[in-house]
Coordinates of C-alpha atoms and ligand atoms in Angstrom, one line a residue:
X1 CA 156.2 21.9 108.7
X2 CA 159.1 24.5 108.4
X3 CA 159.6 27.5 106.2
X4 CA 162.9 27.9 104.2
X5 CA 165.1 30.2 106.3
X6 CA 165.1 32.9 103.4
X7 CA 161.3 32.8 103.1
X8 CA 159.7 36.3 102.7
X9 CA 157.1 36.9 105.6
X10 CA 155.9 40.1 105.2
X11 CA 152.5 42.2 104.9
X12 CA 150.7 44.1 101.9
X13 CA 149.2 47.6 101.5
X14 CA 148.2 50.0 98.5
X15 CA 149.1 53.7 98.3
X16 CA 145.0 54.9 97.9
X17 CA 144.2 52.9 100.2
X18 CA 146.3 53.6 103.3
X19 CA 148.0 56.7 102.3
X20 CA 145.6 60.0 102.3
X21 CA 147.4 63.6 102.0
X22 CA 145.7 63.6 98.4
X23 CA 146.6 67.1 98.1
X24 CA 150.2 66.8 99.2
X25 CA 153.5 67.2 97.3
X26 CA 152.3 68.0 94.5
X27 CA 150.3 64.9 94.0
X28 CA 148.2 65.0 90.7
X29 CA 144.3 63.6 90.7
X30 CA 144.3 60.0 90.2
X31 CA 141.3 58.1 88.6
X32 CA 140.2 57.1 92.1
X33 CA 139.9 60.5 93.6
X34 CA 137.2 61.4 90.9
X35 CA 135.4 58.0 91.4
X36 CA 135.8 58.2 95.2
X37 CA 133.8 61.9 94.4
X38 CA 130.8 60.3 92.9
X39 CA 127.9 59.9 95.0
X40 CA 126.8 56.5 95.6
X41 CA 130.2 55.4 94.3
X42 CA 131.8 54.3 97.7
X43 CA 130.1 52.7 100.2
X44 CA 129.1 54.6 103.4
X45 CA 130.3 57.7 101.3
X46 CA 134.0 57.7 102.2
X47 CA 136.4 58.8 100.5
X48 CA 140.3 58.3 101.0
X49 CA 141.5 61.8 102.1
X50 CA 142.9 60.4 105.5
X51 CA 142.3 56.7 104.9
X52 CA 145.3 55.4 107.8
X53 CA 147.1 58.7 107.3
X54 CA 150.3 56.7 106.5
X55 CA 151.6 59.6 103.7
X56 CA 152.2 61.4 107.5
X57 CA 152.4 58.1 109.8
X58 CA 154.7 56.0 107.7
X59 CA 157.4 55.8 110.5
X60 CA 155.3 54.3 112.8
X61 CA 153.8 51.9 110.0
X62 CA 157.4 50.7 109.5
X63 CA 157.5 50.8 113.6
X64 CA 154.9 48.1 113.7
X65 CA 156.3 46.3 110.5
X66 CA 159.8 46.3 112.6
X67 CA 158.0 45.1 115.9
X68 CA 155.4 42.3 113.9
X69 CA 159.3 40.8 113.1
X70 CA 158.3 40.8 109.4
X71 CA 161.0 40.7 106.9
X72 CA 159.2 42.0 103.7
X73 CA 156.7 44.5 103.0
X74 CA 154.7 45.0 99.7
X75 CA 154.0 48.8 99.3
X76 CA 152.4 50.7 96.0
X77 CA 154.1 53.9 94.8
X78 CA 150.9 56.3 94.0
X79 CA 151.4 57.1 90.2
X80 CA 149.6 60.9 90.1
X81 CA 152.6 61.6 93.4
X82 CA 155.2 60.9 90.6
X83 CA 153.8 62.0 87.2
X84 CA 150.8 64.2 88.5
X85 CA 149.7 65.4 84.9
X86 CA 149.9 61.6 83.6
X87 CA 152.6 62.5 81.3
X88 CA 155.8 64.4 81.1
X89 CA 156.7 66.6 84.4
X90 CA 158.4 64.5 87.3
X91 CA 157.7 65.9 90.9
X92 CA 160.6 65.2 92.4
X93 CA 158.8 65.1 96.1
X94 CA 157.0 62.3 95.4
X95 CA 160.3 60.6 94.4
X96 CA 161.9 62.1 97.7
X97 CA 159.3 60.8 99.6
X98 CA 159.3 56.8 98.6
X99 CA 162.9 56.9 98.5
X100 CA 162.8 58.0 102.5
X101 CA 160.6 55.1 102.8
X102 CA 162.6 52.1 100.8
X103 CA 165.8 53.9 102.7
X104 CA 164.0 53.4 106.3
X105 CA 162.5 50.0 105.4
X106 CA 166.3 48.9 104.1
X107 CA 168.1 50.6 107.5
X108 CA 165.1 48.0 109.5
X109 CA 166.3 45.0 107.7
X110 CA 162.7 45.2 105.4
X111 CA 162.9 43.8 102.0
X112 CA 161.0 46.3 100.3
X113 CA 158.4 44.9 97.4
X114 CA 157.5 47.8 95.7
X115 CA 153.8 47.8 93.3
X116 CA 153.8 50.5 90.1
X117 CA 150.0 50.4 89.3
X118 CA 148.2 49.3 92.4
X119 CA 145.0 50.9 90.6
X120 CA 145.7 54.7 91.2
X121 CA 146.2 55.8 87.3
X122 CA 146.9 59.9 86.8
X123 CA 143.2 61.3 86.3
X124 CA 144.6 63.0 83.0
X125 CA 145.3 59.7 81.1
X126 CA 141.6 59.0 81.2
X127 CA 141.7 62.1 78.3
X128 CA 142.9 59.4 76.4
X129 CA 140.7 56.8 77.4
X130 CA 142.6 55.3 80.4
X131 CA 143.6 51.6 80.4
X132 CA 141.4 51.0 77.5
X133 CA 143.6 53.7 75.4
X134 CA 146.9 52.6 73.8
X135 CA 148.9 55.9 75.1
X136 CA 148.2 54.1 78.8
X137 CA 151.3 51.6 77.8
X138 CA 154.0 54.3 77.1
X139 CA 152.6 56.3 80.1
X140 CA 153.3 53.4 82.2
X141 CA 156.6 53.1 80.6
X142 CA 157.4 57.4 81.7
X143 CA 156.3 56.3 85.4
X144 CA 158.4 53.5 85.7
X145 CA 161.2 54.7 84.2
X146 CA 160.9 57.4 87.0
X147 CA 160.6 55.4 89.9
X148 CA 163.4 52.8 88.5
X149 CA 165.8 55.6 88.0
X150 CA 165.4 56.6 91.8
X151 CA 165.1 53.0 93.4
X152 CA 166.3 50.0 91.2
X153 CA 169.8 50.1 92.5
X154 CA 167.9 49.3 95.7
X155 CA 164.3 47.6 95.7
X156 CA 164.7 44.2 94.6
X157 CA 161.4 42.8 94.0
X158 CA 159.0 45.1 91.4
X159 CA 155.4 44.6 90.8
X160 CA 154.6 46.1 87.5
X161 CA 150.7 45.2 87.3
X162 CA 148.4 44.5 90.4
X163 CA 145.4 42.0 89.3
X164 CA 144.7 43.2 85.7
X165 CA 141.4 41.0 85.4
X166 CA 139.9 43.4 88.4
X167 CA 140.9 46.5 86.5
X168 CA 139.2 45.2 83.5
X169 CA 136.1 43.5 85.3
X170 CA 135.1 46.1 87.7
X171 CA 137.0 49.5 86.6
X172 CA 135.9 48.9 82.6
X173 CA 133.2 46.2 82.3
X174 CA 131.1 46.4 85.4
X175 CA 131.8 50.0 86.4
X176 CA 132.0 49.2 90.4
X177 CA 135.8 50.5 90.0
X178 CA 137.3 53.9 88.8
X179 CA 136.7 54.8 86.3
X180 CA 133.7 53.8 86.3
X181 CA 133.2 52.4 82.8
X182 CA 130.4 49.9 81.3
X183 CA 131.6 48.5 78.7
X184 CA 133.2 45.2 77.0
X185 CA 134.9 45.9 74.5
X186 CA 136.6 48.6 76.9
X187 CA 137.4 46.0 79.3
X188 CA 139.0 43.6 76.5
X189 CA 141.0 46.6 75.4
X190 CA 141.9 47.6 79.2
X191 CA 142.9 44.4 79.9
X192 CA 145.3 44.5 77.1
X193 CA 146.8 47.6 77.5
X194 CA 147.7 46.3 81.3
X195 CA 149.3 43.7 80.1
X196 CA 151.0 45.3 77.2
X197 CA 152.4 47.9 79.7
X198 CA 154.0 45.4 82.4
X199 CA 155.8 44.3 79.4
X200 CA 157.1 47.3 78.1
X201 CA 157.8 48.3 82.3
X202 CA 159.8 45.0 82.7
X203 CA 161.8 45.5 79.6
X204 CA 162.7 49.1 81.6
X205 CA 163.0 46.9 85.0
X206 CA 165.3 44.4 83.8
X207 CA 168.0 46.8 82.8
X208 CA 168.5 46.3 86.0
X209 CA 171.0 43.3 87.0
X210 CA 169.7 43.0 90.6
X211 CA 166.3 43.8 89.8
X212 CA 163.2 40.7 89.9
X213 CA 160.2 41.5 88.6
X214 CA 156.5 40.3 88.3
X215 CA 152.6 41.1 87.8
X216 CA 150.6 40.6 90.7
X217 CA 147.4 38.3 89.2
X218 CA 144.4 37.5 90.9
X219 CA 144.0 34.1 90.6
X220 CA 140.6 32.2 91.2
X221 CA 140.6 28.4 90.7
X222 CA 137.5 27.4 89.3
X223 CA 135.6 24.7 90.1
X224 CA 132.6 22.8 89.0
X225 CA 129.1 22.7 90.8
X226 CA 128.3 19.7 90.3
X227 CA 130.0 16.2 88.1
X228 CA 128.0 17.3 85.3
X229 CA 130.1 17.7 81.4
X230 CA 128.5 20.8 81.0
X231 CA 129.6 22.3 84.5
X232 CA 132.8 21.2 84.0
X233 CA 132.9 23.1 80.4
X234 CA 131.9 25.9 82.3
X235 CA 134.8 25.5 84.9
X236 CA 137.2 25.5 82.5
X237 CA 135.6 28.1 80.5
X238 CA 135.9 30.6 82.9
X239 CA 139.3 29.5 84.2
X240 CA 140.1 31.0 81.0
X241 CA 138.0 34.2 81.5
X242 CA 139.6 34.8 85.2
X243 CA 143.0 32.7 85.5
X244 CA 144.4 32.0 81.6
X245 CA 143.5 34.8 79.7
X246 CA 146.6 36.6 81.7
X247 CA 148.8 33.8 82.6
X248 CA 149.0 32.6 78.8
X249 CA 150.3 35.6 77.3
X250 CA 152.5 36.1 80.4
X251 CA 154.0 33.1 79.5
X252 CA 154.5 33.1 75.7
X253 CA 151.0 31.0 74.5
X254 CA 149.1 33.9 73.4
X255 CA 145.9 34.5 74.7
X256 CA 144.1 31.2 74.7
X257 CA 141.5 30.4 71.4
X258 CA 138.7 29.3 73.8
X259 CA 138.5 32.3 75.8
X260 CA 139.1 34.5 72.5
X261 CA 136.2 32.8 70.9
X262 CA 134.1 33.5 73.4
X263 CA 134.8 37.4 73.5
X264 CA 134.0 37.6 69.9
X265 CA 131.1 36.5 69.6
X266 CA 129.9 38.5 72.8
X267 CA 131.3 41.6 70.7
X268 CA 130.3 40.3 67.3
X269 CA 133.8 41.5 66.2
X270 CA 137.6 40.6 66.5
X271 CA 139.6 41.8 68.8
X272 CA 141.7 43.9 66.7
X273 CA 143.0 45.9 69.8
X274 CA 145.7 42.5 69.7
X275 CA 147.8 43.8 67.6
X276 CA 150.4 41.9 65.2
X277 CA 153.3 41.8 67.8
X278 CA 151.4 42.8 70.7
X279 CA 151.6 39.1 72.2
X280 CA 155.5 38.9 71.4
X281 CA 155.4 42.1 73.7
X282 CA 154.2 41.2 77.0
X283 CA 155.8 37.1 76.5
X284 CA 158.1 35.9 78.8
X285 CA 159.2 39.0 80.8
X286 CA 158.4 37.5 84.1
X287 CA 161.3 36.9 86.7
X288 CA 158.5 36.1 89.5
X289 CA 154.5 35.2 89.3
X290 CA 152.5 37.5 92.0
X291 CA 149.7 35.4 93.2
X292 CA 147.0 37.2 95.2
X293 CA 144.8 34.7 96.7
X294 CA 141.3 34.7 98.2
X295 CA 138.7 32.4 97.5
X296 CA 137.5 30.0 94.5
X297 CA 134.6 30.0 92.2
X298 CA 132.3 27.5 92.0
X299 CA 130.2 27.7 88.4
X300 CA 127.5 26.4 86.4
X301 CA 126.9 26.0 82.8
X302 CA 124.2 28.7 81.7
X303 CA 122.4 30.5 79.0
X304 CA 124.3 34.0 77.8
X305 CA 122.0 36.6 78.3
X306 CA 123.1 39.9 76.7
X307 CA 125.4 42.4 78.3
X308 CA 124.9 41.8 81.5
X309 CA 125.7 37.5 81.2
X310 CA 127.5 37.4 78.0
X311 CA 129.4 34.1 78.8
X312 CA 127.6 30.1 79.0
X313 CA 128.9 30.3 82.9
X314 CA 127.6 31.2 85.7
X315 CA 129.2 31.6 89.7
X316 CA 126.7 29.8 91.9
X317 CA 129.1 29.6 94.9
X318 CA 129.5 26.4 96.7
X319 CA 126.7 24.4 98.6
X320 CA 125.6 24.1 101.8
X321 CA 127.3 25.3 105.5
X322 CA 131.1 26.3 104.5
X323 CA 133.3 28.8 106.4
X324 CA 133.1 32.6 105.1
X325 CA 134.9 35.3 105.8
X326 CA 132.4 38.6 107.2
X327 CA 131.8 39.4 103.4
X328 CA 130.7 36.2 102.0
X329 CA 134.3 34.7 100.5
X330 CA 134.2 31.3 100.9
X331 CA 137.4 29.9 102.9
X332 CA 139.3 27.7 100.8
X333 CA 142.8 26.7 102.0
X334 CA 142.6 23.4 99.7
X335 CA 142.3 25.5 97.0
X336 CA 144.9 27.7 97.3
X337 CA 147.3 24.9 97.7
X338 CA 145.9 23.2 94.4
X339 CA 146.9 26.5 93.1
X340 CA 150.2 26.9 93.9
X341 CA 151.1 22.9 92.8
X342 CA 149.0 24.3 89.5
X343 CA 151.4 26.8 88.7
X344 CA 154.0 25.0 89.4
X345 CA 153.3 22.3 87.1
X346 CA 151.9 24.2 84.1
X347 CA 153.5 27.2 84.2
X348 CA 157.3 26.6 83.9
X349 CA 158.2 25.9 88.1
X350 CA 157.7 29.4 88.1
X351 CA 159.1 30.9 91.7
X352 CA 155.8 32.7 93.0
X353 CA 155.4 35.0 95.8
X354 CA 152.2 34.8 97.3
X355 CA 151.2 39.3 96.7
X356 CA 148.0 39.1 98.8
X357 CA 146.0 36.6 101.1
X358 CA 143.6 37.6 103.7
X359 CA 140.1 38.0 104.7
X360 CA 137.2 40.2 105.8
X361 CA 136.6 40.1 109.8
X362 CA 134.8 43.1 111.5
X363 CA 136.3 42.3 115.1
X364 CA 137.1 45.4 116.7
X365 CA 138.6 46.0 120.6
X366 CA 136.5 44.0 123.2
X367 CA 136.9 44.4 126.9
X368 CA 140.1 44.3 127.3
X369 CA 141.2 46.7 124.3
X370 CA 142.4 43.8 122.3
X371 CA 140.9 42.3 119.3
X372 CA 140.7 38.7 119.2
X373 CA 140.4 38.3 115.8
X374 CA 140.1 34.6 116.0
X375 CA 138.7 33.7 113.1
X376 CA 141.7 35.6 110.9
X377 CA 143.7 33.6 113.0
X378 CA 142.6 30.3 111.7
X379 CA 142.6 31.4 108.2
X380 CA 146.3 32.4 108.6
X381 CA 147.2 29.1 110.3
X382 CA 145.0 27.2 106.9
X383 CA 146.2 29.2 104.1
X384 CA 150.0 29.1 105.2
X385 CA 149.6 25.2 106.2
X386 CA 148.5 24.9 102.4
X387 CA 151.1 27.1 101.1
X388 CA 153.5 24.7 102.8
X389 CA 151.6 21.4 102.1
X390 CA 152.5 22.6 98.5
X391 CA 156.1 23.9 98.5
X392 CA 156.2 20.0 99.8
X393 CA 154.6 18.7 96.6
X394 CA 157.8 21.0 94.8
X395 CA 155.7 24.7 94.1
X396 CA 158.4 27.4 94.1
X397 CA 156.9 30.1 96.7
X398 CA 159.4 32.0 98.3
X399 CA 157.5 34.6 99.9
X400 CA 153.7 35.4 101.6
X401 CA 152.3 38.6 102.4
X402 CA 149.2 39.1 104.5
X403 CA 146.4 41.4 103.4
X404 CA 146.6 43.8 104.9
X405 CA 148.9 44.9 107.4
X406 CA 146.3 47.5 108.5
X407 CA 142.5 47.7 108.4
X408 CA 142.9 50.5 105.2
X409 CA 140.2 51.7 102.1
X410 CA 138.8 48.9 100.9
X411 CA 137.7 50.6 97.2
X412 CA 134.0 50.3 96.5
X413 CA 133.1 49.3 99.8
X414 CA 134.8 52.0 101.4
X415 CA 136.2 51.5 105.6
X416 CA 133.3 48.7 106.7
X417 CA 135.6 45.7 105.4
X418 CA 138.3 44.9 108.0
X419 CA 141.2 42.7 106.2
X420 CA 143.9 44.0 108.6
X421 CA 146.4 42.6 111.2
X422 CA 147.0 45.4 112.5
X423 CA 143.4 47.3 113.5
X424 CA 143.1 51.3 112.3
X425 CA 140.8 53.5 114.5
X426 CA 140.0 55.7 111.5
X427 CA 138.9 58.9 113.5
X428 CA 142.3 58.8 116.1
X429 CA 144.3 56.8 113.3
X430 CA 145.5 54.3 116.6
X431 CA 146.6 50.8 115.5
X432 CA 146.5 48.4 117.5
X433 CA 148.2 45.2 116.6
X434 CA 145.4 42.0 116.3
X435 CA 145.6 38.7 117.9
X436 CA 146.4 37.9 113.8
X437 CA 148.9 40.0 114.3
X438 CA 150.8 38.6 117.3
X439 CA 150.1 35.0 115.7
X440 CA 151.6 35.9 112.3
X441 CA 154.9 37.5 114.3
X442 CA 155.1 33.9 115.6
X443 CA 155.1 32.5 112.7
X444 CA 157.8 35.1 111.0
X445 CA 160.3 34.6 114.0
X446 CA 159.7 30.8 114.1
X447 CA 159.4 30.1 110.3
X448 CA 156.5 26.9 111.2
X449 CA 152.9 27.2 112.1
X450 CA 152.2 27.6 115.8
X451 CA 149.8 25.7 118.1
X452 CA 146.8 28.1 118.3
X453 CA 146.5 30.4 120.6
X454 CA 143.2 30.4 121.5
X455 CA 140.4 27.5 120.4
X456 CA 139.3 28.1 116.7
X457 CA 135.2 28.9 116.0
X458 CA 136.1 28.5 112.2
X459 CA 132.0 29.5 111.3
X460 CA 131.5 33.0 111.8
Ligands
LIG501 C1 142.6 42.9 96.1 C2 143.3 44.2 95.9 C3 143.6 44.9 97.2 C4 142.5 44.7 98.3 C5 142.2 43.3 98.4 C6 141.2 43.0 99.5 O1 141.8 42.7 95.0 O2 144.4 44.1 95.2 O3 143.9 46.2 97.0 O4 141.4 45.5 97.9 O5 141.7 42.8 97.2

């Protein structure tokens, strides 16, 4: 199996959650530095004042980028550096600062992929309600206007949105996210407004000849427990809760009737935050699909049960012995590549490039100050076999980048989860460069899959 020539090998980060220097520039408060504040709220009770220290490091970041031999690297632009009240005043550091970093990343022969809202939203919008306020879409329109003005003629690849069903899920319906919220009808409206803002961003984007641009979406495929109708139902029922609620409207459908029924009568009311127009709004303003990839859901019919289970499905995970990653994913290569032909087919041939793929592994240096993180290894080798075994069946990917490039904040559960190549030693800030990492450069410089380099446990 061999790679297109062209093809995009690079890794992914997030501003919060490698960056720190929260208090630098001029950077504003952003929704995550008052969550992060809440006791309880993280994990371990970090916060992301230092997190990899890259706001300070970032040469040596793009050092290792360089030295990995990866051509691309998927960054986030921290929102509160650029507009630190939420609205109107610019701070032209923050500006100064990315530009440095595209310019360096361009002068290393680095395609720069560059995310607007990788979850970091100005503290001051949430005055206004945050995502699940209307205001959030022309505040979304002010920052990227901002950061297009300073880096279109440049950047080619633009990520307006960065997995609007999280924000929605955990930041507005489950409250495990910033802000913090608890509430359905919030989340509906969130969700919305996300959407409603990567089209308004892309209509600023694609003034822009050279510019491509794209949401990053979280996709799950969903699958059924067992051959049962009623599991099935449930399969596809939440495939419209997860995967088609956003790809629909990204794509000129509308949001799908199914999964619209089904949020009405959990709120006993329309959902007259869709606005007449609204859907016209976000259609079709898609050069790119951003899929981030990790696992699939495997659900059963079952019962609603009042705010905390207001759908007839149910995630009951797979059954028996199947590989996991160190925080209970289940590994699913097969699945990924079902994906990828999935989109391909009934979504328009859509190019795609894979945003995010990785997994949790907690090895850290061993006896010889290396980290054999075998196990990442083999998910690599599986989840860019599959990405393959579907460009084969005709799916358009023309890029993959790794979560993470570095071990980095990991939200909610805070500096325990590992998903890096590259491993952070959070009190020195040393990286040292996995056996993931060495594998992946082989598989950059050579464009195919290598033969291992050291025998596979693939249960961990
Ligand atoms: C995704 C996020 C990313 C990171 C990975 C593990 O949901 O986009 O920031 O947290 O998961």
């Amino acid at each position: 199996m061999s790679f297109p020539a062209d093809f995009l090998w690079g890794a992914a980060t997030s501003a919060f959650q490698i960056e720190g220097s929260l208090d630098v520039d001029g950077r504003g408060p952003s929704v995550w530095d008052a969550f992060a504040a809440q006791p309880g709220a993280v994990e371990g009770g970090g916060d992301a004042s230092r997190a990899c220290d890259s706001y300070r490091r970032w040469p040596e970041d793009i050092d290792l980028i360089a030295d990995l031999g990866l051509g691309a690297y998927r960054f986030s632009v921290a929102w509160s550096r650029i507009v630190p009240e939420g609205r109107g005043r610019i701070e032209m550091r923050g500006l100064d600062h990315y530009e440095r970093f595209v310019d360096t990343l361009l002068d290393r022969g680095i395609v720069p992929i560059l995310t607007l809202n990788h979850w970091d939203m100005p503290q001051a919008l949430m005055a206004d309600g945050g995502w699940a306020g209307r205001a959030s879409v022309d505040a979304f329109a002010e920052f990227t206007s901002a950061v297009a003005d300073r880096l279109a003629d440049r950047v080619p690849w633009w990520i307006t949105q960065n997995e609007p069903w999280i924000i929605a899920l955990l930041g507005y319906r489950l409250g495990l996210h910033a802000p913090g919220v608890r509430d359905l009808r919030a989340s509906v409206a969130a969700g919305h407004h996300v959407l409603l803002a990567h089209g308004a961003g892309a209509d600023i984007l694609r003034s822009y000849p050279q510019v491509k641009v794209g949401p990053a979406l979280n996709l799950l495929p969903c699958v059924p427990a067992t051959p049962d109708d009623a599991d099935a139902a449930a399969a596809w029922a939440s495939d419209g809760y997860c995967n088609r609620w956003f790809l629909d409207p990204l794509f000129g459908r509308g949001y799908p009737d199914d999964m619209r029924e089904h949020y009405e009568r959990a709120l006993g009311a329309p959902l007259d935050m869709i606005r007449p127009g609204d859907e016209d709004a976000i259609a079709d303003r898609l050069d790119f699909l951003g899929v981030n990839y990790y696992t699939r859901r495997v659900m059963a019919a079952a019962e609603p049960e009042g705010p905390q289970q207001p759908f007839p499905w149910r995630v009951v995970g797979p059954a028996g012995d199947v590989p996991r990653t160190d925080d209970g994913n289940e590994i699913a290569p097969a699945a990924f590549r079902d994906l990828l032909i999935r989109l391909h087919r009934e979504y328009d041939g859509i190019p795609v490039i894979v945003t995010e793929n990785g997994g949790v592994f907690g090895d850290t240096p061993t006896h010889d100050g290396r980290i054999h993180d075998v196990r990442r290894v083999a998910l690599l080798r599986d989840h860019v076999t599959a990405m393959g075994e579907a460009m084969a069946a005709g799916a358009d990917v023309r890029g993959y980048m790794h979560w993470s490039l570095l071990d980095n904040f990991e939200w909610a559960l805070g500096y325990r989860p590992r998903f890096g190549l590259v491993h952070v030693d959070y009190t020195t800030g040393t990286r040292t460069v996995k056996d993931s990492g060495r594998f992946y450069a082989e598989i950059a410089r050579t464009g195919t899959v290598p033969p291992d380099p050291a025998p596979i446990t693939p249960f961990g």
